[in-house]
């Protein structure tokens, strides 16, 4: 495997990881602050993608589509929070999981009813299409670099938000002691809605960004959701830093694994067996990593020690 | 000279800069009630957790029935015969009184891996459970769900569950907590008798109970045992007065 | 007699009577539906043991369902092609005998549950849910990338497997096999619930710390329950594969895990016949609502939401009322 190919895969892994981070950050924020597991997070990813595709197709502007994705996902998130999620904060995790699973069904079938079963397409804007030549002579799609940039930018924004703003203080305090911040006069309901909508917006944005390189279809969110769960387990629930590190780890290991394992097995087996075994193992790689974390450090890399 | 049933030797535990337990030494002899008292924040909970197997000391040794149990956890200690009650009542809420006591019996006998027999059809178990519940005065409340019991009854249930282990020692954490005068008096009488069955390490704030029950008292303050002795000795001890009441101490 | 017992009896008799009646009147399709109810109910009986009694929110029980299904699929595939599965350390050929297949399904799903349980049962609620979900999905991706056994498209099995003395192709006979296994599963569930093990399991759900102080190790109790639970669901998977004469990776998917969970919840968590009620309700909805609208799953979602928010006891809970204290 050439260096160029390797670097390309590293960049792909980074791009994947950064998108996972957007999903995982929202999930971990909601869990850290509100103590709620939200399975419908993948639906919000899907809502963002569909909003972006629809608006971009109607207006011809990717930028408008992106803004629409944020707005639509945040709004959907806020509505869902007010109507359903609010009733779940005091419930046990089983109820939260079931109720948000019910939301997945409603969102998925609802979207299918509105848009049909065929995927929508979201085009990469002309400004961002094509490849860039990186140092070392590597040709890499500009759009993917854009995604990496956006993801890192959002990460930086989140870190700033959490550590420098009043909202961030409320979030951190809420994570530490939920009952106390109510007693201190913080409007809990509003805080929770804001946090939920923020998480939703992040998911929606990820959906929109990825929608341009994959297709926009019903059910696109759940595989990403599950990977986000893996990320959170590895990184530690409630920790944005953990979500970031975990996401990059998962993104890199999964991407690199898929290309490198078949090649590695190819050195000891003949080609078709190597591909089969290699890709089968590669598909399990991050779960094996997750299993390892569960054994060695069950609270996650950056989670609070039990 | 009789062997102590429970022995704490030079136990240390720190949380960062906070010394929760510093060179703690404590013994519990057969037939006695040894009370552990001290102001809030003295480190009683931390010490109890270490003795009960919830927490590992940083240094030192804990011995039970002549064996080094420092590294053992709660389950192992329970099987060895350490009966425990909690400061905040901890029972199985959706079980009846009978089911709670049967559970404790079952745990003591190590009989939990039977899948096909009906536990409540086991005459021996249920009769023993009924008898144990009767000892603490819950004979007519057997069919009531634990969460529907009054506070005092729940404290009694806790004791019953500890009794069911046929324990060699009791670790009772504030059994009087939240009980009115009559309940506390009843519990005091009960514990006075209980000491003959197995010695009791009693953590308590209720000074009336402590002074009437304890054979020996150890006083914990800022993680250290500042005094240990008979009731009379402790009452007269100026260190103890200062710890509880500050420098302008009244007579205890 | 308690109301719940009457409801249970009604469900048991109804599930038997309806397909028998359909057999008499020649409505094969109804028998097939009833068979699906029985199999899904068995899968849910398995989950109910871990979830209802043990409080273990496993969102990855499809892993065992799929493993049971693929145990059947792989054994049958090798039987069809007369090609042994492996020849070392001993020759293991395929088979189309149900009894053997069920044995393999039980063992394989039990082992998987033991492994996954050991990895996840040390963790707390939220991690446990996410991890079980993730491991279920792992099996999905694994079998998708295994072309020998069909990959993403799955495998068709051209024969129905054999059971000594019966004509398993006859719908009513196959239904009876599934029904008997369902009743056996419910019986096991019932005995466990009343046993010392069941007592320790139910206690661990409510107050693990207390359980430790009476000398019982919650982790081991939960692990044992998880393994038994996985085995029962695995058996159901093998039966489903036989019914459909098809196995595919979607048997492992999060949707399937969710479906099994819906069955338990709609019927009533921890209720003995909850799985049967839930499965019957689900199949009825699929059949009737599905005939009306392609988007019937949205209504199931809405129903689930309503049940979770307002009718937590599920169908049986609503009909039979709150469980009263009893000895």
mmCIF file of C-alpha atoms in Angstrom, chain B residues 7 21 29 32 40 49 56 67 69 94 97 100 113 143 145 148 165 173 182 184 197 207 218 222 228 232-233:
data_model
loop_
_atom_site.group_PDB
_atom_site.id
_atom_site.type_symbol
_atom_site.label_atom_id
_atom_site.label_comp_id
_atom_site.label_asym_id
_atom_site.label_seq_id
_atom_site.Cartn_x
_atom_site.Cartn_y
_atom_site.Cartn_z
ATOM 1 C CA UNK B 7 -10.393 -6.261 64.226
ATOM 2 C CA UNK B 21 -9.228 7.378 57.931
ATOM 3 C CA UNK B 29 -15.140 -8.841 71.176
ATOM 4 C CA UNK B 32 -20.239 -6.803 73.405
ATOM 5 C CA UNK B 40 -20.685 14.608 61.166
ATOM 6 C CA UNK B 49 -17.538 1.020 54.014
ATOM 7 C CA UNK B 56 -10.469 -0.894 50.074
ATOM 8 C CA UNK B 67 -8.935 -14.157 58.956
ATOM 9 C CA UNK B 69 -10.506 -9.956 55.033
ATOM 10 C CA UNK B 94 -41.444 -4.739 45.687
ATOM 11 C CA UNK B 97 -41.449 -8.779 54.281
ATOM 12 C CA UNK B 100 -37.085 -10.052 51.861
ATOM 13 C CA UNK B 113 -28.803 -21.316 41.797
ATOM 14 C CA UNK B 143 -47.472 -10.161 53.451
ATOM 15 C CA UNK B 145 -44.670 -4.990 50.474
ATOM 16 C CA UNK B 148 -45.565 0.031 52.136
ATOM 17 C CA UNK B 165 -27.479 -14.523 57.899
ATOM 18 C CA UNK B 173 -25.408 1.874 60.802
ATOM 19 C CA UNK B 182 -41.030 4.464 71.588
ATOM 20 C CA UNK B 184 -35.999 3.750 69.732
ATOM 21 C CA UNK B 197 -26.075 -13.758 69.831
ATOM 22 C CA UNK B 207 -26.625 9.337 72.624
ATOM 23 C CA UNK B 218 -14.807 4.695 70.237
ATOM 24 C CA UNK B 222 -11.359 14.085 61.541
ATOM 25 C CA UNK B 228 -11.807 4.656 73.188
ATOM 26 C CA UNK B 232 -17.907 6.472 81.951
ATOM 27 C CA UNK B 233 -14.451 7.082 80.536
#
